[in-house]
Amino acid sequence: MKKTLTIKLKNKRSLKICKIFILFIIFWLLFFGIGKCEATNYYSIENCVVTIDPKINENTYNYLNIRYEITCKVLDSEKPISCIKINTLDNSNGYFEKINNISDNVKNISSSEYLGISGVYSPYIIVFLSKEYNYEETFTFQYSINKYTPPKRTWTKCSYNFSPYSFINLELDNITLKWNKTKVKNNKFQKQKDNYLIWNNINKDDNIKIQYKRKDFPFLNKEISVIDDIKYDIKYALLTIIISIILILFFYLYIMERKYQRTRR
């Protein structure tokens, strides 16, 4: 009995040690191993082209496929570059949903989050390059994100007010924006090429307005019409009023019951 008890105790201790060891390995991999890319000033971003392809479907939500083409230059003679960390703090209305690696010189790409000084979570993307780049070398890579964002709508029109800096925080004075011109009704753009409307030298304060006819968004017309929006607002308002009345009645009955109990005493 003593021997079996000792063996069991030893097994329990071994299991505890194994669990602690496994947790330590997971912690080390998460914070020091996998996905680590130091925030450095060893490279500069020379140029950025943002290309938008709206995916307008009949039976599902519309989303923007946003493709980034970024050119970097290595600045430090002693520090070759093998990964890039890009802050993607979103200044519009939420995070992106999916990252797509579309570049041959990128080995892996992932998104992470960190607790910033202000106490809010800010997403960023880490790009792991397939090779190291040395001093004064210039290289270009691409990736894309999917952003589910409905356009602003009126009775007859739909529109996007888009800034190419919304999902990428770069120290650049200008960015080039290319927007797929299919069904777009804009007449203010700088040039056209390969089925894209192009705006050059966009700064952080610029927003480009892209307009469509509402009928070109079949899903909106079918499921989320202006009348449906109004109906939803009315339903929400009525629900709020009903809940408020129930709470007031409950509070009133509670007070009346307390008064009745006092009079009986």
mmCIF file of N, CA and C in Angstrom, residues 110-219:
data_model
loop_
_atom_site.group_PDB
_atom_site.id
_atom_site.type_symbol
_atom_site.label_atom_id
_atom_site.label_comp_id
_atom_site.label_asym_id
_atom_site.label_seq_id
_atom_site.Cartn_x
_atom_site.Cartn_y
_atom_site.Cartn_z
ATOM 1 N N SER A 110 0.820 37.773 -40.289
ATOM 2 C CA SER A 110 -0.160 37.560 -39.222
ATOM 3 C C SER A 110 -0.526 38.891 -38.588
ATOM 4 N N SER A 111 -1.634 38.879 -37.870
ATOM 5 C CA SER A 111 -2.054 40.085 -37.150
ATOM 6 C C SER A 111 -2.023 39.793 -35.660
ATOM 7 N N SER A 112 -1.775 40.826 -34.872
ATOM 8 C CA SER A 112 -1.737 40.704 -33.419
ATOM 9 C C SER A 112 -2.369 41.939 -32.817
ATOM 10 N N GLU A 113 -2.488 41.916 -31.492
ATOM 11 C CA GLU A 113 -3.000 43.083 -30.790
ATOM 12 C C GLU A 113 -2.147 43.324 -29.560
ATOM 13 N N TYR A 114 -2.084 44.591 -29.127
ATOM 14 C CA TYR A 114 -1.352 44.902 -27.910
ATOM 15 C C TYR A 114 -2.082 45.987 -27.143
ATOM 16 N N LEU A 115 -1.850 46.046 -25.840
ATOM 17 C CA LEU A 115 -2.472 47.051 -24.992
ATOM 18 C C LEU A 115 -1.624 48.307 -25.043
ATOM 19 N N GLY A 116 -2.136 49.339 -25.698
ATOM 20 C CA GLY A 116 -1.377 50.574 -25.879
ATOM 21 C C GLY A 116 -1.368 51.438 -24.640
ATOM 22 N N ILE A 117 -0.663 52.553 -24.717
ATOM 23 C CA ILE A 117 -0.555 53.480 -23.584
ATOM 24 C C ILE A 117 -1.919 54.034 -23.200
ATOM 25 N N SER A 118 -2.771 54.253 -24.184
ATOM 26 C CA SER A 118 -4.093 54.818 -23.928
ATOM 27 C C SER A 118 -5.061 53.803 -23.341
ATOM 28 N N GLY A 119 -4.645 52.538 -23.279
ATOM 29 C CA GLY A 119 -5.489 51.516 -22.702
ATOM 30 C C GLY A 119 -6.433 50.855 -23.679
ATOM 31 N N VAL A 120 -6.280 51.111 -24.977
ATOM 32 C CA VAL A 120 -7.140 50.485 -25.984
ATOM 33 C C VAL A 120 -6.306 49.532 -26.830
ATOM 34 N N TYR A 121 -6.969 48.550 -27.396
ATOM 35 C CA TYR A 121 -6.262 47.588 -28.238
ATOM 36 C C TYR A 121 -6.079 48.137 -29.650
ATOM 37 N N SER A 122 -4.879 48.048 -30.152
ATOM 38 C CA SER A 122 -4.562 48.539 -31.491
ATOM 39 C C SER A 122 -3.977 47.395 -32.304
ATOM 40 N N PRO A 123 -4.610 47.026 -33.401
ATOM 41 C CA PRO A 123 -4.087 45.906 -34.181
ATOM 42 C C PRO A 123 -2.847 46.295 -34.988
ATOM 43 N N TYR A 124 -2.009 45.327 -35.235
ATOM 44 C CA TYR A 124 -0.886 45.540 -36.139
ATOM 45 C C TYR A 124 -0.615 44.259 -36.911
ATOM 46 N N ILE A 125 0.072 44.423 -38.016
ATOM 47 C CA ILE A 125 0.398 43.291 -38.888
ATOM 48 C C ILE A 125 1.899 43.054 -38.848
ATOM 49 N N ILE A 126 2.295 41.779 -38.769
ATOM 50 C CA ILE A 126 3.715 41.418 -38.843
ATOM 51 C C ILE A 126 3.937 40.653 -40.142
ATOM 52 N N VAL A 127 4.860 41.150 -40.951
ATOM 53 C CA VAL A 127 5.190 40.542 -42.237
ATOM 54 C C VAL A 127 6.570 39.894 -42.112
ATOM 55 N N PHE A 128 6.636 38.567 -42.251
ATOM 56 C CA PHE A 128 7.906 37.839 -42.211
ATOM 57 C C PHE A 128 8.368 37.605 -43.645
ATOM 58 N N LEU A 129 9.488 38.186 -43.981
ATOM 59 C CA LEU A 129 10.002 38.109 -45.355
ATOM 60 C C LEU A 129 10.699 36.763 -45.595
ATOM 61 N N SER A 130 10.720 36.335 -46.833
ATOM 62 C CA SER A 130 11.324 35.035 -47.169
ATOM 63 C C SER A 130 12.845 35.094 -47.205
ATOM 64 N N LYS A 131 13.426 36.305 -47.175
ATOM 65 C CA LYS A 131 14.888 36.458 -47.129
ATOM 66 C C LYS A 131 15.236 37.748 -46.392
ATOM 67 N N GLU A 132 16.495 37.865 -46.018
ATOM 68 C CA GLU A 132 16.968 39.094 -45.379
ATOM 69 C C GLU A 132 17.391 40.112 -46.429
ATOM 70 N N TYR A 133 17.121 41.375 -46.130
ATOM 71 C CA TYR A 133 17.538 42.465 -47.009
ATOM 72 C C TYR A 133 18.569 43.311 -46.279
ATOM 73 N N ASN A 134 19.634 43.675 -46.998
ATOM 74 C CA ASN A 134 20.775 44.359 -46.390
ATOM 75 C C ASN A 134 20.761 45.865 -46.671
ATOM 76 N N TYR A 135 21.756 46.507 -46.130
ATOM 77 C CA TYR A 135 21.877 47.973 -46.171
ATOM 78 C C TYR A 135 21.690 48.528 -47.586
ATOM 79 N N GLU A 136 20.809 49.527 -47.683
ATOM 80 C CA GLU A 136 20.480 50.270 -48.907
ATOM 81 C C GLU A 136 19.720 49.446 -49.953
ATOM 82 N N GLU A 137 19.379 48.198 -49.615
ATOM 83 C CA GLU A 137 18.522 47.426 -50.521
ATOM 84 C C GLU A 137 17.083 47.934 -50.425
ATOM 85 N N THR A 138 16.403 47.939 -51.554
ATOM 86 C CA THR A 138 14.989 48.315 -51.604
ATOM 87 C C THR A 138 14.174 47.098 -51.999
ATOM 88 N N PHE A 139 13.054 46.890 -51.332
ATOM 89 C CA PHE A 139 12.209 45.737 -51.641
ATOM 90 C C PHE A 139 10.731 46.142 -51.527
ATOM 91 N N THR A 140 9.905 45.433 -52.266
ATOM 92 C CA THR A 140 8.462 45.699 -52.283
ATOM 93 C C THR A 140 7.713 44.417 -51.947
ATOM 94 N N PHE A 141 6.706 44.519 -51.125
ATOM 95 C CA PHE A 141 5.869 43.365 -50.799
ATOM 96 C C PHE A 141 4.401 43.795 -50.827
ATOM 97 N N GLN A 142 3.524 42.794 -50.884
ATOM 98 C CA GLN A 142 2.088 43.067 -50.942
ATOM 99 C C GLN A 142 1.335 42.168 -49.964
ATOM 100 N N TYR A 143 0.224 42.674 -49.485
ATOM 101 C CA TYR A 143 -0.749 41.865 -48.757
ATOM 102 C C TYR A 143 -2.103 42.540 -48.923
ATOM 103 N N SER A 144 -3.163 41.836 -48.581
ATOM 104 C CA SER A 144 -4.495 42.447 -48.670
ATOM 105 C C SER A 144 -5.298 42.091 -47.432
ATOM 106 N N ILE A 145 -6.296 42.911 -47.149
ATOM 107 C CA ILE A 145 -7.225 42.650 -46.050
ATOM 108 C C ILE A 145 -8.649 42.722 -46.599
ATOM 109 N N ASN A 146 -9.565 42.020 -45.929
ATOM 110 C CA ASN A 146 -10.985 42.128 -46.240
ATOM 111 C C ASN A 146 -11.658 42.946 -45.149
ATOM 112 N N LYS A 147 -12.382 43.961 -45.564
ATOM 113 C CA LYS A 147 -13.062 44.824 -44.599
ATOM 114 C C LYS A 147 -14.550 44.859 -44.922
ATOM 115 N N TYR A 148 -15.365 44.304 -44.016
ATOM 116 C CA TYR A 148 -16.807 44.325 -44.201
ATOM 117 C C TYR A 148 -17.347 45.647 -43.682
ATOM 118 N N THR A 149 -17.682 46.510 -44.586
ATOM 119 C CA THR A 149 -18.170 47.831 -44.206
ATOM 120 C C THR A 149 -19.246 48.277 -45.185
ATOM 121 N N PRO A 150 -20.461 48.536 -44.726
ATOM 122 C CA PRO A 150 -21.522 48.949 -45.647
ATOM 123 C C PRO A 150 -21.316 50.391 -46.096
ATOM 124 N N PRO A 151 -21.729 50.716 -47.309
ATOM 125 C CA PRO A 151 -21.623 52.103 -47.748
ATOM 126 C C PRO A 151 -22.706 52.967 -47.102
ATOM 127 N N LYS A 152 -22.458 54.262 -47.078
ATOM 128 C CA LYS A 152 -23.525 55.186 -46.687
ATOM 129 C C LYS A 152 -24.544 55.208 -47.819
ATOM 130 N N ARG A 153 -25.821 55.314 -47.459
ATOM 131 C CA ARG A 153 -26.833 55.204 -48.501
ATOM 132 C C ARG A 153 -27.941 56.236 -48.347
ATOM 133 N N THR A 154 -28.498 56.640 -49.474
ATOM 134 C CA THR A 154 -29.688 57.474 -49.540
ATOM 135 C C THR A 154 -30.722 56.711 -50.362
ATOM 136 N N TRP A 155 -31.785 57.395 -50.778
ATOM 137 C CA TRP A 155 -32.816 56.726 -51.575
ATOM 138 C C TRP A 155 -32.277 56.247 -52.921
ATOM 139 N N THR A 156 -31.323 56.967 -53.479
ATOM 140 C CA THR A 156 -30.875 56.641 -54.849
ATOM 141 C C THR A 156 -29.388 56.329 -54.955
ATOM 142 N N LYS A 157 -28.581 56.681 -53.919
ATOM 143 C CA LYS A 157 -27.129 56.552 -54.041
ATOM 144 C C LYS A 157 -26.522 55.778 -52.878
ATOM 145 N N CYS A 158 -25.358 55.212 -53.133
ATOM 146 C CA CYS A 158 -24.500 54.642 -52.095
ATOM 147 C C CYS A 158 -23.114 55.252 -52.253
ATOM 148 N N SER A 159 -22.411 55.422 -51.153
ATOM 149 C CA SER A 159 -21.086 56.046 -51.261
ATOM 150 C C SER A 159 -20.165 55.572 -50.144
ATOM 151 N N TYR A 160 -18.864 55.583 -50.445
ATOM 152 C CA TYR A 160 -17.800 55.348 -49.468
ATOM 153 C C TYR A 160 -16.983 56.624 -49.335
ATOM 154 N N ASN A 161 -16.733 57.055 -48.116
ATOM 155 C CA ASN A 161 -15.748 58.097 -47.859
ATOM 156 C C ASN A 161 -14.505 57.397 -47.331
ATOM 157 N N PHE A 162 -13.501 57.283 -48.163
ATOM 158 C CA PHE A 162 -12.374 56.407 -47.842
ATOM 159 C C PHE A 162 -11.073 57.180 -47.752
ATOM 160 N N SER A 163 -10.320 56.886 -46.685
ATOM 161 C CA SER A 163 -8.949 57.377 -46.564
ATOM 162 C C SER A 163 -8.011 56.179 -46.615
ATOM 163 N N PRO A 164 -7.007 56.177 -47.487
ATOM 164 C CA PRO A 164 -6.083 55.037 -47.554
ATOM 165 C C PRO A 164 -5.261 54.867 -46.282
ATOM 166 N N TYR A 165 -5.310 55.856 -45.378
ATOM 167 C CA TYR A 165 -4.590 55.754 -44.107
ATOM 168 C C TYR A 165 -5.446 55.093 -43.020
ATOM 169 N N SER A 166 -6.673 54.693 -43.352
ATOM 170 C CA SER A 166 -7.580 54.153 -42.340
ATOM 171 C C SER A 166 -7.057 52.868 -41.702
ATOM 172 N N PHE A 167 -6.464 51.982 -42.489
ATOM 173 C CA PHE A 167 -6.036 50.688 -41.974
ATOM 174 C C PHE A 167 -4.523 50.507 -42.012
ATOM 175 N N ILE A 168 -3.823 51.625 -42.107
ATOM 176 C CA ILE A 168 -2.361 51.538 -42.095
ATOM 177 C C ILE A 168 -1.816 52.868 -41.585
ATOM 178 N N ASN A 169 -0.996 52.806 -40.551
ATOM 179 C CA ASN A 169 -0.476 54.019 -39.927
ATOM 180 C C ASN A 169 0.982 54.199 -40.359
ATOM 181 N N LEU A 170 1.185 54.947 -41.425
ATOM 182 C CA LEU A 170 2.524 55.133 -41.985
ATOM 183 C C LEU A 170 2.957 56.582 -41.884
ATOM 184 N N GLU A 171 4.255 56.768 -41.684
ATOM 185 C CA GLU A 171 4.824 58.111 -41.704
ATOM 186 C C GLU A 171 5.154 58.487 -43.141
ATOM 187 N N LEU A 172 4.101 58.659 -43.925
ATOM 188 C CA LEU A 172 4.256 59.020 -45.329
ATOM 189 C C LEU A 172 3.449 60.276 -45.615
ATOM 190 N N ASP A 173 3.995 61.151 -46.437
ATOM 191 C CA ASP A 173 3.279 62.373 -46.789
ATOM 192 C C ASP A 173 2.259 62.137 -47.893
ATOM 193 N N ASN A 174 2.399 61.059 -48.624
ATOM 194 C CA ASN A 174 1.455 60.795 -49.707
ATOM 195 C C ASN A 174 1.355 59.305 -49.971
ATOM 196 N N ILE A 175 0.165 58.917 -50.404
ATOM 197 C CA ILE A 175 -0.125 57.531 -50.783
ATOM 198 C C ILE A 175 -0.895 57.579 -52.104
ATOM 199 N N THR A 176 -0.712 56.565 -52.919
ATOM 200 C CA THR A 176 -1.484 56.444 -54.150
ATOM 201 C C THR A 176 -2.672 55.519 -53.911
ATOM 202 N N LEU A 177 -3.856 55.961 -54.320
ATOM 203 C CA LEU A 177 -5.070 55.165 -54.176
ATOM 204 C C LEU A 177 -5.585 54.761 -55.551
ATOM 205 N N LYS A 178 -5.882 53.465 -55.696
ATOM 206 C CA LYS A 178 -6.486 52.940 -56.932
ATOM 207 C C LYS A 178 -7.799 52.248 -56.561
ATOM 208 N N TRP A 179 -8.878 52.630 -57.229
ATOM 209 C CA TRP A 179 -10.206 52.078 -56.914
ATOM 210 C C TRP A 179 -10.808 51.489 -58.178
ATOM 211 N N ASN A 180 -11.244 50.243 -58.090
ATOM 212 C CA ASN A 180 -11.866 49.587 -59.233
ATOM 213 C C ASN A 180 -13.068 50.406 -59.714
ATOM 214 N N LYS A 181 -13.056 50.769 -60.984
ATOM 215 C CA LYS A 181 -14.053 51.725 -61.492
ATOM 216 C C LYS A 181 -15.379 51.089 -61.898
ATOM 217 N N THR A 182 -15.518 49.765 -61.762
ATOM 218 C CA THR A 182 -16.752 49.089 -62.164
ATOM 219 C C THR A 182 -17.951 49.683 -61.427
ATOM 220 N N LYS A 183 -18.887 50.235 -62.187
ATOM 221 C CA LYS A 183 -20.154 50.812 -61.693
ATOM 222 C C LYS A 183 -19.971 52.084 -60.868
ATOM 223 N N VAL A 184 -18.751 52.592 -60.761
ATOM 224 C CA VAL A 184 -18.519 53.829 -60.004
ATOM 225 C C VAL A 184 -19.018 55.022 -60.817
ATOM 226 N N LYS A 185 -19.652 55.985 -60.128
ATOM 227 C CA LYS A 185 -20.215 57.154 -60.803
ATOM 228 C C LYS A 185 -19.382 58.417 -60.599
ATOM 229 N N ASN A 186 -18.180 58.272 -60.037
ATOM 230 C CA ASN A 186 -17.323 59.452 -59.813
ATOM 231 C C ASN A 186 -16.900 60.092 -61.123
ATOM 232 N N ASN A 187 -16.847 61.406 -61.112
ATOM 233 C CA ASN A 187 -16.261 62.108 -62.258
ATOM 234 C C ASN A 187 -15.054 62.948 -61.846
ATOM 235 N N LYS A 188 -14.638 62.809 -60.568
ATOM 236 C CA LYS A 188 -13.465 63.541 -60.083
ATOM 237 C C LYS A 188 -12.372 62.541 -59.723
ATOM 238 N N PHE A 189 -11.409 62.388 -60.585
ATOM 239 C CA PHE A 189 -10.256 61.530 -60.334
ATOM 240 C C PHE A 189 -9.115 62.057 -61.196
ATOM 241 N N GLN A 190 -7.909 61.602 -60.888
ATOM 242 C CA GLN A 190 -6.739 62.151 -61.581
ATOM 243 C C GLN A 190 -6.457 61.431 -62.898
ATOM 244 N N LYS A 191 -6.614 60.102 -62.876
ATOM 245 C CA LYS A 191 -6.408 59.369 -64.127
ATOM 246 C C LYS A 191 -7.017 57.981 -64.024
ATOM 247 N N GLN A 192 -7.077 57.293 -65.159
ATOM 248 C CA GLN A 192 -7.569 55.918 -65.228
ATOM 249 C C GLN A 192 -6.510 55.023 -65.848
ATOM 250 N N LYS A 193 -6.447 53.791 -65.306
ATOM 251 C CA LYS A 193 -5.531 52.822 -65.904
ATOM 252 C C LYS A 193 -5.951 51.421 -65.484
ATOM 253 N N ASP A 194 -6.057 50.510 -66.475
ATOM 254 C CA ASP A 194 -6.370 49.104 -66.206
ATOM 255 C C ASP A 194 -7.617 48.941 -65.329
ATOM 256 N N ASN A 195 -8.677 49.622 -65.681
ATOM 257 C CA ASN A 195 -9.971 49.520 -64.994
ATOM 258 C C ASN A 195 -9.954 50.090 -63.569
ATOM 259 N N TYR A 196 -8.995 50.970 -63.282
ATOM 260 C CA TYR A 196 -8.923 51.599 -61.968
ATOM 261 C C TYR A 196 -8.917 53.119 -62.094
ATOM 262 N N LEU A 197 -9.618 53.776 -61.167
ATOM 263 C CA LEU A 197 -9.513 55.222 -60.997
ATOM 264 C C LEU A 197 -8.348 55.475 -60.037
ATOM 265 N N ILE A 198 -7.522 56.468 -60.338
ATOM 266 C CA ILE A 198 -6.277 56.654 -59.585
ATOM 267 C C ILE A 198 -6.196 58.074 -59.036
ATOM 268 N N TRP A 199 -5.830 58.158 -57.742
ATOM 269 C CA TRP A 199 -5.539 59.427 -57.099
ATOM 270 C C TRP A 199 -4.115 59.348 -56.535
ATOM 271 N N ASN A 200 -3.272 60.296 -56.874
ATOM 272 C CA ASN A 200 -1.888 60.329 -56.382
ATOM 273 C C ASN A 200 -1.738 61.382 -55.283
ATOM 274 N N ASN A 201 -0.668 61.215 -54.502
ATOM 275 C CA ASN A 201 -0.286 62.210 -53.488
ATOM 276 C C ASN A 201 -1.415 62.519 -52.508
ATOM 277 N N ILE A 202 -2.037 61.475 -51.989
ATOM 278 C CA ILE A 202 -3.084 61.653 -50.979
ATOM 279 C C ILE A 202 -2.423 61.776 -49.610
ATOM 280 N N ASN A 203 -2.780 62.787 -48.847
ATOM 281 C CA ASN A 203 -2.223 62.928 -47.496
ATOM 282 C C ASN A 203 -3.238 62.469 -46.453
ATOM 283 N N LYS A 204 -2.870 62.549 -45.188
ATOM 284 C CA LYS A 204 -3.678 61.967 -44.112
ATOM 285 C C LYS A 204 -5.007 62.689 -43.897
ATOM 286 N N ASP A 205 -5.113 63.907 -44.344
ATOM 287 C CA ASP A 205 -6.350 64.668 -44.155
ATOM 288 C C ASP A 205 -7.342 64.488 -45.300
ATOM 289 N N ASP A 206 -6.937 63.779 -46.344
ATOM 290 C CA ASP A 206 -7.798 63.630 -47.524
ATOM 291 C C ASP A 206 -8.701 62.406 -47.396
ATOM 292 N N ASN A 207 -9.957 62.589 -47.794
ATOM 293 C CA ASN A 207 -10.899 61.476 -47.919
ATOM 294 C C ASN A 207 -11.449 61.481 -49.339
ATOM 295 N N ILE A 208 -11.418 60.335 -49.974
ATOM 296 C CA ILE A 208 -11.927 60.218 -51.338
ATOM 297 C C ILE A 208 -13.350 59.667 -51.281
ATOM 298 N N LYS A 209 -14.270 60.364 -51.929
ATOM 299 C CA LYS A 209 -15.665 59.921 -51.954
ATOM 300 C C LYS A 209 -15.917 59.128 -53.233
ATOM 301 N N ILE A 210 -16.365 57.889 -53.051
ATOM 302 C CA ILE A 210 -16.677 57.002 -54.174
ATOM 303 C C ILE A 210 -18.190 56.785 -54.194
ATOM 304 N N GLN A 211 -18.823 57.075 -55.322
ATOM 305 C CA GLN A 211 -20.282 57.008 -55.408
ATOM 306 C C GLN A 211 -20.742 55.903 -56.355
ATOM 307 N N TYR A 212 -21.868 55.282 -55.957
ATOM 308 C CA TYR A 212 -22.535 54.280 -56.777
ATOM 309 C C TYR A 212 -24.036 54.587 -56.805
ATOM 310 N N LYS A 213 -24.720 53.981 -57.753
ATOM 311 C CA LYS A 213 -26.175 53.990 -57.705
ATOM 312 C C LYS A 213 -26.636 52.917 -56.730
ATOM 313 N N ARG A 214 -27.699 53.205 -56.008
ATOM 314 C CA ARG A 214 -28.170 52.256 -55.002
ATOM 315 C C ARG A 214 -28.585 50.925 -55.629
ATOM 316 N N LYS A 215 -29.116 50.955 -56.823
ATOM 317 C CA LYS A 215 -29.574 49.728 -57.479
ATOM 318 C C LYS A 215 -28.417 48.775 -57.778
ATOM 319 N N ASP A 216 -27.161 49.297 -57.749
ATOM 320 C CA ASP A 216 -25.992 48.446 -57.991
ATOM 321 C C ASP A 216 -25.571 47.666 -56.753
ATOM 322 N N PHE A 217 -26.281 47.875 -55.639
ATOM 323 C CA PHE A 217 -26.040 47.115 -54.412
ATOM 324 C C PHE A 217 -27.268 46.244 -54.146
ATOM 325 N N PRO A 218 -27.400 45.115 -54.839
ATOM 326 C CA PRO A 218 -28.624 44.309 -54.738
ATOM 327 C C PRO A 218 -28.915 43.819 -53.325
ATOM 328 N N PHE A 219 -27.864 43.512 -52.574
ATOM 329 C CA PHE A 219 -28.101 43.017 -51.214
ATOM 330 C C PHE A 219 -28.727 44.104 -50.349
#
